[in-house]
Amino acid sequence: MAFSKKALLPTVNILGTEIHRLSREHLLQLIEERYEEGIPTWIVTANAEMAVRAKEEAEVADVLAKADLRLADGAGIVWAAKQMGSNVPERLPGVEIAEELVAWAAVNNLTIYMLGAGPGVAEEAVLELQTRYPGLRIVGYHHGYFDEKQELDILDDIRKKKPNLLLVALGAPRQEQWIAQHFPSLNTAIAVGVGGSFDVWAGRVKRAPTWMGERGLEWLYRLIKEPRRAKRMLALPRFVWYIKRESR
Ligand code: UDP
């Protein structure tokens, strides 16, 4: 199915956040079309935790609403769409979408800037991506623990280098707030909040085995590996409760 460029994209409302119902193939086709037409694209990959934050905090909802595309990052969103009588074709995990974009940038000779993760991590991620995609043009990177003065320097650096693709790994929803604030003034074609992707590429964090991902258990794997996430994951039962209440 080809998208009509003028047509509205199909969405499903999950606790107030409009999630785009796109397959991976359609997403990449759409991004390419928008890029060729010079339309800037900011992508959010949303999971259950983020949907709960948006439901409970109006500022988070407002920020997410400004993004051009909101994708179903987690199994929770796919499940919720079904409960609401709709469907999203597939999960589009942030780290996989980010890597699809990196691969696309490599093929098309586009430039990339990577902002975020701990000191040293972005650098390791850069090296890993350049090994996976020889010739990849990563024109700049910076870790995500900066003060206000450093932030101004980072913004200058990005403006100077004009990357086609900006990957922002500051954790949700901070990366979304950062992109909402700065994307319009950055002269960058595509921006994506990519959460812990740099840690994964740097080999510091492992993704869940496929069998867990397929059964919607990536969250459980992350909880076991990173117990400090336990408090944040209290959002998951609230997510289920909200969805059950709204889908009745
Ligand atoms: N991070 C950062 N600056 C901060 C806080 C977090 O660069 O002030 C990075 C952190 O090092 C990690 C990423 O943001 O690489 C967040 O990863 P996480 O897996 O927690 O992503 P989330 O699930 O929040 O999207």
PDB file of C-alpha atoms and ligand atoms in Angstrom, residues 47 49-50 115-118 121 143-146 169-176 194-199 222 226 228-229 232, ligand 1:
ATOM      1  CA  ASN A  47       5.718   2.918  25.367  1.00  0.00           C
ATOM      2  CA  GLU A  49       5.239   4.221  30.675  1.00  0.00           C
ATOM      3  CA  MET A  50       5.253   7.303  28.462  1.00  0.00           C
ATOM      4  CA  LEU A 115      23.464  13.347  21.615  1.00  0.00           C
ATOM      5  CA  GLY A 116      23.038  11.559  24.927  1.00  0.00           C
ATOM      6  CA  ALA A 117      23.985   8.653  27.215  1.00  0.00           C
ATOM      7  CA  GLY A 118      26.822   8.616  29.729  1.00  0.00           C
ATOM      8  CA  VAL A 121      28.976   5.657  25.768  1.00  0.00           C
ATOM      9  CA  HIS A 143      27.173  12.735  26.082  1.00  0.00           C
ATOM     10  CA  GLY A 144      23.898  13.613  27.756  1.00  0.00           C
ATOM     11  CA  TYR A 145      25.086  14.995  31.089  1.00  0.00           C
ATOM     12  CA  PHE A 146      25.645  18.641  30.202  1.00  0.00           C
ATOM     13  CA  ALA A 169      19.262   9.656  23.967  1.00  0.00           C
ATOM     14  CA  LEU A 170      18.365  11.561  27.127  1.00  0.00           C
ATOM     15  CA  GLY A 171      15.615   9.211  28.375  1.00  0.00           C
ATOM     16  CA  ALA A 172      11.877   9.812  28.074  1.00  0.00           C
ATOM     17  CA  PRO A 173      10.284  12.281  28.347  1.00  0.00           C
ATOM     18  CA  ARG A 174      13.312  14.556  28.735  1.00  0.00           C
ATOM     19  CA  GLN A 175      14.555  13.800  25.201  1.00  0.00           C
ATOM     20  CA  GLU A 176      11.090  14.660  23.832  1.00  0.00           C
ATOM     21  CA  VAL A 194      16.073   6.935  21.212  1.00  0.00           C
ATOM     22  CA  GLY A 195      16.144   6.228  24.995  1.00  0.00           C
ATOM     23  CA  GLY A 196      18.781   3.670  25.898  1.00  0.00           C
ATOM     24  CA  SER A 197      19.824   2.849  22.291  1.00  0.00           C
ATOM     25  CA  PHE A 198      23.386   4.185  22.637  1.00  0.00           C
ATOM     26  CA  ASP A 199      23.900   1.906  25.651  1.00  0.00           C
ATOM     27  CA  ARG A 222      14.813  -4.866  31.707  1.00  0.00           C
ATOM     28  CA  GLU A 226      18.120  -2.968  35.826  1.00  0.00           C
ATOM     29  CA  ARG A 228      16.483   0.503  39.595  1.00  0.00           C
ATOM     30  CA  ARG A 229      13.722   0.714  36.993  1.00  0.00           C
ATOM     31  CA  ARG A 232       9.212   3.597  37.055  1.00  0.00           C
TER      32      ARG A 232
HETATM   33  N1  UDP B   1      20.574  10.045  29.994  1.00  0.00           N
HETATM   34  C1  UDP B   1      21.328  11.158  29.628  1.00  0.00           C
HETATM   35  N2  UDP B   1      21.243  12.287  30.393  1.00  0.00           N
HETATM   36  C2  UDP B   1      20.449  12.349  31.503  1.00  0.00           C
HETATM   37  C3  UDP B   1      19.660  11.205  31.845  1.00  0.00           C
HETATM   38  C4  UDP B   1      19.753  10.064  31.050  1.00  0.00           C
HETATM   39  O1  UDP B   1      22.042  11.129  28.646  1.00  0.00           O
HETATM   40  O2  UDP B   1      20.417  13.395  32.139  1.00  0.00           O
HETATM   41  C5  UDP B   1      20.708   8.845  29.168  1.00  0.00           C
HETATM   42  C6  UDP B   1      21.076   7.592  29.921  1.00  0.00           C
HETATM   43  O3  UDP B   1      22.479   7.565  30.138  1.00  0.00           O
HETATM   44  C7  UDP B   1      20.601   6.521  28.977  1.00  0.00           C
HETATM   45  C8  UDP B   1      19.366   7.157  28.344  1.00  0.00           C
HETATM   46  O4  UDP B   1      19.458   8.548  28.613  1.00  0.00           O
HETATM   47  O5  UDP B   1      21.572   6.295  27.973  1.00  0.00           O
HETATM   48  C9  UDP B   1      18.054   6.686  28.928  1.00  0.00           C
HETATM   49  O6  UDP B   1      17.946   5.352  28.779  1.00  0.00           O
HETATM   50  P1  UDP B   1      16.670   4.550  29.252  1.00  0.00           P
HETATM   51  O7  UDP B   1      16.901   3.140  28.883  1.00  0.00           O
HETATM   52  O8  UDP B   1      16.353   4.845  30.692  1.00  0.00           O
HETATM   53  O9  UDP B   1      15.588   5.184  28.305  1.00  0.00           O
HETATM   54  P2  UDP B   1      14.055   5.370  28.536  1.00  0.00           P
HETATM   55  O10 UDP B   1      13.522   4.017  28.927  1.00  0.00           O
HETATM   56  O11 UDP B   1      13.920   6.400  29.626  1.00  0.00           O
HETATM   57  O12 UDP B   1      13.593   5.873  27.222  1.00  0.00           O
END
